[in-house]
Amino acid sequence: MKNVIIKQVYAVGMHHSGVRQLDVGPIYYCGKEEGNPKDPNTIAVYEDKNLRHVCYLRREDAAKLKDIVIYARGPCYLRAKFGPEKFSRFKGPQQNCNIGFISNESDATALVAILNGAFIHTIF
């Protein structure tokens, strides 16, 4: 089994679920949100395994990650690295996060091919 860590993905929409930001340090869970009519690539972030929804991954990041999360064996973990940042007056705050999951040893080469150039990542 290989551990995969993908760095610098952004969580958005925290203020819609009642939390102003993700706490830095605790582990959150993320996964594809099936049946979303607005965006079929949506990846939701949950506070706990009981699926209490807190935010989403940024649309651009979710589109790139849609081919990657299928390699996860078990849950995908998300951890906020910094507090939220506001990049423009037209978009809400975004929070820098890392995603981690476990994949099969045989999937490592396919993951490297997909991740190179798209994300900063570590596979060990």
Short mmCIF file of N, CA and C in Angstrom, two decimals:
data_model
loop_
_atom_site.label_atom_id
_atom_site.label_comp_id
_atom_site.label_asym_id
_atom_site.label_seq_id
_atom_site.Cartn_x
_atom_site.Cartn_y
_atom_site.Cartn_z
N MET A 1 0.84 -1.19 0.00
CA MET A 1 0.00 0.00 0.00
C MET A 1 0.88 1.25 0.00
N LYS A 2 0.40 2.26 -0.70
CA LYS A 2 1.12 3.53 -0.81
C LYS A 2 0.28 4.64 -0.20
N ASN A 3 0.93 5.56 0.50
CA ASN A 3 0.28 6.76 1.00
C ASN A 3 0.44 7.86 -0.03
N VAL A 4 -0.63 8.54 -0.34
CA VAL A 4 -0.62 9.63 -1.32
C VAL A 4 -1.06 10.90 -0.61
N ILE A 5 -0.26 11.96 -0.76
CA ILE A 5 -0.62 13.27 -0.20
C ILE A 5 -0.60 14.28 -1.33
N ILE A 6 -1.69 14.98 -1.49
CA ILE A 6 -1.83 16.01 -2.52
C ILE A 6 -1.93 17.35 -1.80
N LYS A 7 -1.04 18.26 -2.15
CA LYS A 7 -0.95 19.54 -1.44
C LYS A 7 -1.57 20.67 -2.25
N GLN A 8 -1.94 21.71 -1.54
CA GLN A 8 -2.44 22.96 -2.10
C GLN A 8 -3.72 22.78 -2.92
N VAL A 9 -4.70 22.15 -2.31
CA VAL A 9 -6.06 22.18 -2.85
C VAL A 9 -6.85 23.13 -1.94
N TYR A 10 -7.88 23.73 -2.47
CA TYR A 10 -8.59 24.76 -1.72
C TYR A 10 -10.02 24.35 -1.41
N ALA A 11 -10.43 24.56 -0.15
CA ALA A 11 -11.80 24.34 0.29
C ALA A 11 -12.54 25.68 0.19
N VAL A 12 -13.79 25.62 -0.26
CA VAL A 12 -14.60 26.83 -0.41
C VAL A 12 -16.01 26.59 0.13
N GLY A 13 -16.73 27.65 0.36
CA GLY A 13 -18.13 27.56 0.77
C GLY A 13 -18.36 27.22 2.22
N MET A 14 -17.35 27.43 3.06
CA MET A 14 -17.51 27.10 4.48
C MET A 14 -18.64 27.92 5.12
N HIS A 15 -18.77 29.17 4.72
CA HIS A 15 -19.76 30.06 5.34
C HIS A 15 -21.20 29.65 5.02
N HIS A 16 -21.42 28.82 4.00
CA HIS A 16 -22.78 28.38 3.67
C HIS A 16 -23.27 27.30 4.63
N SER A 17 -22.35 26.57 5.26
CA SER A 17 -22.77 25.49 6.16
C SER A 17 -22.78 25.91 7.61
N GLY A 18 -22.48 27.17 7.88
CA GLY A 18 -22.54 27.66 9.26
C GLY A 18 -21.19 27.78 9.93
N VAL A 19 -20.15 27.15 9.38
CA VAL A 19 -18.81 27.31 9.95
C VAL A 19 -18.10 28.41 9.15
N ARG A 20 -17.37 29.25 9.81
CA ARG A 20 -16.69 30.34 9.12
C ARG A 20 -15.40 29.86 8.46
N GLN A 21 -14.81 28.81 9.01
CA GLN A 21 -13.57 28.26 8.46
C GLN A 21 -13.37 26.86 8.98
N LEU A 22 -12.53 26.10 8.30
CA LEU A 22 -12.13 24.78 8.80
C LEU A 22 -11.07 25.00 9.87
N ASP A 23 -11.15 24.24 10.94
CA ASP A 23 -10.11 24.34 11.97
C ASP A 23 -8.81 23.76 11.41
N VAL A 24 -7.71 24.43 11.71
CA VAL A 24 -6.40 23.96 11.28
C VAL A 24 -5.97 22.86 12.24
N GLY A 25 -5.66 21.69 11.71
CA GLY A 25 -5.21 20.57 12.54
C GLY A 25 -6.09 19.35 12.47
N PRO A 26 -7.40 19.45 12.80
CA PRO A 26 -8.24 18.24 12.78
C PRO A 26 -8.38 17.66 11.37
N ILE A 27 -8.70 16.39 11.33
CA ILE A 27 -8.88 15.70 10.05
C ILE A 27 -10.35 15.74 9.64
N TYR A 28 -10.58 16.07 8.39
CA TYR A 28 -11.90 16.04 7.78
C TYR A 28 -11.89 14.93 6.73
N TYR A 29 -13.03 14.58 6.23
CA TYR A 29 -13.16 13.54 5.21
C TYR A 29 -13.73 14.15 3.94
N CYS A 30 -13.35 13.62 2.79
CA CYS A 30 -13.89 14.15 1.54
C CYS A 30 -14.19 13.02 0.58
N GLY A 31 -15.13 13.28 -0.31
CA GLY A 31 -15.51 12.29 -1.30
C GLY A 31 -16.40 12.90 -2.36
N LYS A 32 -16.52 12.21 -3.47
CA LYS A 32 -17.36 12.70 -4.56
C LYS A 32 -18.81 12.80 -4.10
N GLU A 33 -19.45 13.88 -4.50
CA GLU A 33 -20.86 14.06 -4.19
C GLU A 33 -21.66 13.66 -5.42
N GLU A 34 -22.18 12.46 -5.39
CA GLU A 34 -22.93 11.93 -6.53
C GLU A 34 -24.26 12.66 -6.68
N GLY A 35 -24.67 12.85 -7.90
CA GLY A 35 -25.99 13.42 -8.16
C GLY A 35 -26.09 14.92 -8.01
N ASN A 36 -24.99 15.63 -7.98
CA ASN A 36 -25.05 17.08 -7.90
C ASN A 36 -25.38 17.62 -9.29
N PRO A 37 -26.54 18.26 -9.47
CA PRO A 37 -26.95 18.69 -10.81
C PRO A 37 -26.14 19.87 -11.36
N LYS A 38 -25.51 20.65 -10.49
CA LYS A 38 -24.75 21.81 -10.95
C LYS A 38 -23.35 21.47 -11.40
N ASP A 39 -22.74 20.45 -10.78
CA ASP A 39 -21.37 20.09 -11.12
C ASP A 39 -21.15 18.60 -10.84
N PRO A 40 -21.01 17.78 -11.87
CA PRO A 40 -20.84 16.33 -11.66
C PRO A 40 -19.49 15.96 -11.04
N ASN A 41 -18.53 16.88 -11.02
CA ASN A 41 -17.21 16.60 -10.45
C ASN A 41 -17.09 16.99 -8.98
N THR A 42 -18.16 17.45 -8.37
CA THR A 42 -18.13 18.01 -7.02
C THR A 42 -17.53 17.03 -6.02
N ILE A 43 -16.61 17.56 -5.20
CA ILE A 43 -16.05 16.79 -4.08
C ILE A 43 -16.41 17.55 -2.80
N ALA A 44 -17.18 16.90 -1.94
CA ALA A 44 -17.64 17.51 -0.70
C ALA A 44 -16.69 17.17 0.44
N VAL A 45 -16.65 18.05 1.43
CA VAL A 45 -15.84 17.85 2.63
C VAL A 45 -16.79 17.69 3.81
N TYR A 46 -16.54 16.65 4.60
CA TYR A 46 -17.39 16.31 5.73
C TYR A 46 -16.61 16.42 7.03
N GLU A 47 -17.33 16.83 8.08
CA GLU A 47 -16.68 17.01 9.37
C GLU A 47 -16.37 15.68 10.05
N ASP A 48 -17.20 14.69 9.82
CA ASP A 48 -17.00 13.40 10.47
C ASP A 48 -17.51 12.29 9.56
N LYS A 49 -17.35 11.08 9.99
CA LYS A 49 -17.78 9.95 9.17
C LYS A 49 -19.30 9.84 9.06
N ASN A 50 -20.03 10.62 9.87
CA ASN A 50 -21.49 10.64 9.79
C ASN A 50 -21.97 11.58 8.68
N LEU A 51 -21.04 12.06 7.87
CA LEU A 51 -21.34 12.86 6.69
C LEU A 51 -22.01 14.20 7.00
N ARG A 52 -21.53 14.89 8.03
CA ARG A 52 -21.98 16.26 8.28
C ARG A 52 -21.20 17.17 7.34
N HIS A 53 -21.86 17.65 6.30
CA HIS A 53 -21.23 18.44 5.24
C HIS A 53 -20.79 19.81 5.76
N VAL A 54 -19.54 20.22 5.46
CA VAL A 54 -19.06 21.54 5.88
C VAL A 54 -18.64 22.44 4.72
N CYS A 55 -18.18 21.88 3.59
CA CYS A 55 -17.77 22.71 2.47
C CYS A 55 -17.49 21.84 1.25
N TYR A 56 -16.94 22.46 0.21
CA TYR A 56 -16.58 21.75 -1.02
C TYR A 56 -15.14 22.07 -1.38
N LEU A 57 -14.56 21.26 -2.25
CA LEU A 57 -13.29 21.63 -2.85
C LEU A 57 -13.57 22.60 -3.99
N ARG A 58 -12.64 23.48 -4.23
CA ARG A 58 -12.77 24.45 -5.32
C ARG A 58 -13.03 23.71 -6.63
N ARG A 59 -13.87 24.28 -7.48
CA ARG A 59 -14.30 23.63 -8.72
C ARG A 59 -13.12 23.19 -9.58
N GLU A 60 -12.09 24.04 -9.72
CA GLU A 60 -10.93 23.69 -10.54
C GLU A 60 -10.18 22.49 -9.98
N ASP A 61 -10.05 22.45 -8.65
CA ASP A 61 -9.36 21.33 -8.01
C ASP A 61 -10.17 20.04 -8.13
N ALA A 62 -11.48 20.14 -7.95
CA ALA A 62 -12.34 18.95 -8.03
C ALA A 62 -12.31 18.36 -9.44
N ALA A 63 -12.25 19.21 -10.46
CA ALA A 63 -12.21 18.71 -11.83
C ALA A 63 -10.93 17.93 -12.09
N LYS A 64 -9.81 18.38 -11.52
CA LYS A 64 -8.54 17.66 -11.68
C LYS A 64 -8.49 16.38 -10.84
N LEU A 65 -9.15 16.41 -9.68
CA LEU A 65 -9.10 15.27 -8.75
C LEU A 65 -10.08 14.16 -9.09
N LYS A 66 -11.03 14.40 -10.00
CA LYS A 66 -12.04 13.38 -10.29
C LYS A 66 -11.44 12.07 -10.76
N ASP A 67 -10.31 12.12 -11.48
CA ASP A 67 -9.66 10.90 -11.96
C ASP A 67 -8.72 10.30 -10.92
N ILE A 68 -8.51 10.99 -9.83
CA ILE A 68 -7.55 10.54 -8.82
C ILE A 68 -8.23 9.83 -7.66
N VAL A 69 -9.39 10.33 -7.22
CA VAL A 69 -10.04 9.75 -6.04
C VAL A 69 -10.52 8.32 -6.26
N ILE A 70 -10.62 7.88 -7.52
CA ILE A 70 -11.01 6.49 -7.77
C ILE A 70 -9.93 5.50 -7.33
N TYR A 71 -8.70 5.98 -7.15
CA TYR A 71 -7.60 5.12 -6.71
C TYR A 71 -7.54 4.98 -5.19
N ALA A 72 -8.36 5.73 -4.46
CA ALA A 72 -8.33 5.68 -3.00
C ALA A 72 -8.90 4.36 -2.50
N ARG A 73 -8.19 3.72 -1.60
CA ARG A 73 -8.65 2.51 -0.93
C ARG A 73 -9.02 2.92 0.48
N GLY A 74 -10.28 3.16 0.71
CA GLY A 74 -10.74 3.67 2.00
C GLY A 74 -11.03 5.16 1.88
N PRO A 75 -11.18 5.83 3.01
CA PRO A 75 -11.57 7.25 2.98
C PRO A 75 -10.43 8.16 2.51
N CYS A 76 -10.81 9.32 1.98
CA CYS A 76 -9.87 10.40 1.67
C CYS A 76 -9.90 11.35 2.86
N TYR A 77 -8.75 11.72 3.34
CA TYR A 77 -8.65 12.62 4.48
C TYR A 77 -8.26 14.01 3.99
N LEU A 78 -8.74 15.03 4.66
CA LEU A 78 -8.40 16.40 4.32
C LEU A 78 -8.00 17.13 5.59
N ARG A 79 -6.95 17.93 5.52
CA ARG A 79 -6.51 18.71 6.67
C ARG A 79 -6.22 20.14 6.21
N ALA A 80 -6.83 21.10 6.87
CA ALA A 80 -6.58 22.51 6.57
C ALA A 80 -5.19 22.89 7.07
N LYS A 81 -4.45 23.61 6.25
CA LYS A 81 -3.09 23.99 6.62
C LYS A 81 -3.00 25.42 7.14
N PHE A 82 -3.85 26.29 6.65
CA PHE A 82 -3.83 27.71 7.06
C PHE A 82 -5.27 28.20 7.20
N GLY A 83 -5.42 29.39 7.74
CA GLY A 83 -6.74 30.01 7.81
C GLY A 83 -7.21 30.42 6.42
N PRO A 84 -8.48 30.82 6.29
CA PRO A 84 -9.01 31.19 4.97
C PRO A 84 -8.37 32.47 4.44
N GLU A 85 -8.28 32.54 3.11
CA GLU A 85 -7.75 33.71 2.42
C GLU A 85 -8.81 34.21 1.46
N LYS A 86 -8.80 35.50 1.22
CA LYS A 86 -9.72 36.08 0.24
C LYS A 86 -8.89 36.61 -0.90
N PHE A 87 -9.06 36.03 -2.10
CA PHE A 87 -8.23 36.38 -3.24
C PHE A 87 -8.83 37.49 -4.10
N SER A 88 -10.15 37.62 -4.09
CA SER A 88 -10.77 38.69 -4.86
C SER A 88 -12.10 39.05 -4.23
N ARG A 89 -12.61 40.20 -4.61
CA ARG A 89 -13.89 40.61 -4.03
C ARG A 89 -15.07 39.88 -4.65
N PHE A 90 -14.83 39.14 -5.73
CA PHE A 90 -15.90 38.43 -6.42
C PHE A 90 -16.09 37.00 -5.91
N LYS A 91 -15.14 36.49 -5.17
CA LYS A 91 -15.22 35.12 -4.65
C LYS A 91 -15.12 35.15 -3.14
N GLY A 92 -15.71 34.15 -2.51
CA GLY A 92 -15.64 34.03 -1.06
C GLY A 92 -14.28 33.53 -0.62
N PRO A 93 -14.10 33.35 0.68
CA PRO A 93 -12.81 32.87 1.19
C PRO A 93 -12.51 31.44 0.75
N GLN A 94 -11.22 31.16 0.59
CA GLN A 94 -10.73 29.83 0.22
C GLN A 94 -9.68 29.43 1.25
N GLN A 95 -9.64 28.15 1.57
CA GLN A 95 -8.72 27.68 2.60
C GLN A 95 -7.81 26.59 2.03
N ASN A 96 -6.50 26.80 2.17
CA ASN A 96 -5.49 25.88 1.67
C ASN A 96 -5.49 24.59 2.49
N CYS A 97 -5.55 23.44 1.81
CA CYS A 97 -5.64 22.14 2.48
C CYS A 97 -4.75 21.11 1.78
N ASN A 98 -4.52 20.02 2.47
CA ASN A 98 -3.88 18.83 1.89
C ASN A 98 -4.87 17.68 1.94
N ILE A 99 -4.80 16.81 0.93
CA ILE A 99 -5.64 15.61 0.90
C ILE A 99 -4.72 14.40 0.96
N GLY A 100 -5.11 13.40 1.71
CA GLY A 100 -4.33 12.17 1.80
C GLY A 100 -5.23 10.95 1.68
N PHE A 101 -4.69 9.90 1.11
CA PHE A 101 -5.40 8.63 1.03
C PHE A 101 -4.40 7.52 0.79
N ILE A 102 -4.88 6.29 0.90
CA ILE A 102 -4.05 5.11 0.67
C ILE A 102 -4.47 4.49 -0.66
N SER A 103 -3.48 4.09 -1.46
CA SER A 103 -3.79 3.42 -2.73
C SER A 103 -2.98 2.13 -2.82
N ASN A 104 -3.34 1.30 -3.77
CA ASN A 104 -2.60 0.07 -4.00
C ASN A 104 -1.24 0.37 -4.59
N GLU A 105 -0.31 -0.49 -4.30
CA GLU A 105 1.05 -0.36 -4.85
C GLU A 105 1.04 -0.33 -6.37
N SER A 106 0.17 -1.13 -6.97
CA SER A 106 0.11 -1.23 -8.44
C SER A 106 -0.44 0.04 -9.11
N ASP A 107 -1.13 0.88 -8.35
CA ASP A 107 -1.69 2.12 -8.91
C ASP A 107 -0.73 3.30 -8.85
N ALA A 108 0.43 3.13 -8.22
CA ALA A 108 1.36 4.25 -8.01
C ALA A 108 1.81 4.89 -9.31
N THR A 109 2.14 4.10 -10.32
CA THR A 109 2.62 4.68 -11.58
C THR A 109 1.52 5.45 -12.29
N ALA A 110 0.30 4.95 -12.26
CA ALA A 110 -0.82 5.67 -12.87
C ALA A 110 -1.08 6.98 -12.15
N LEU A 111 -0.98 6.96 -10.82
CA LEU A 111 -1.18 8.18 -10.04
C LEU A 111 -0.10 9.22 -10.35
N VAL A 112 1.14 8.79 -10.43
CA VAL A 112 2.23 9.73 -10.74
C VAL A 112 1.99 10.39 -12.09
N ALA A 113 1.56 9.61 -13.08
CA ALA A 113 1.31 10.16 -14.41
C ALA A 113 0.20 11.21 -14.39
N ILE A 114 -0.84 10.98 -13.59
CA ILE A 114 -1.95 11.94 -13.50
C ILE A 114 -1.56 13.16 -12.68
N LEU A 115 -0.84 12.94 -11.57
CA LEU A 115 -0.53 14.04 -10.65
C LEU A 115 0.57 14.97 -11.15
N ASN A 116 1.53 14.46 -11.90
CA ASN A 116 2.64 15.31 -12.35
C ASN A 116 2.10 16.48 -13.17
N GLY A 117 2.50 17.67 -12.78
CA GLY A 117 2.08 18.87 -13.46
C GLY A 117 0.75 19.42 -12.99
N ALA A 118 -0.06 18.62 -12.30
CA ALA A 118 -1.36 19.09 -11.86
C ALA A 118 -1.34 19.54 -10.40
N PHE A 119 -0.63 18.82 -9.55
CA PHE A 119 -0.60 19.11 -8.12
C PHE A 119 0.80 18.87 -7.57
N ILE A 120 1.10 19.53 -6.47
CA ILE A 120 2.28 19.18 -5.68
C ILE A 120 1.87 17.96 -4.88
N HIS A 121 2.65 16.89 -4.95
CA HIS A 121 2.24 15.66 -4.31
C HIS A 121 3.43 14.87 -3.79
N THR A 122 3.13 13.91 -2.91
CA THR A 122 4.10 12.98 -2.38
C THR A 122 3.46 11.60 -2.35
N ILE A 123 4.18 10.61 -2.82
CA ILE A 123 3.73 9.22 -2.74
C ILE A 123 4.83 8.43 -2.04
N PHE A 124 4.48 7.80 -0.92
CA PHE A 124 5.47 7.00 -0.19
C PHE A 124 4.87 5.74 0.35
#
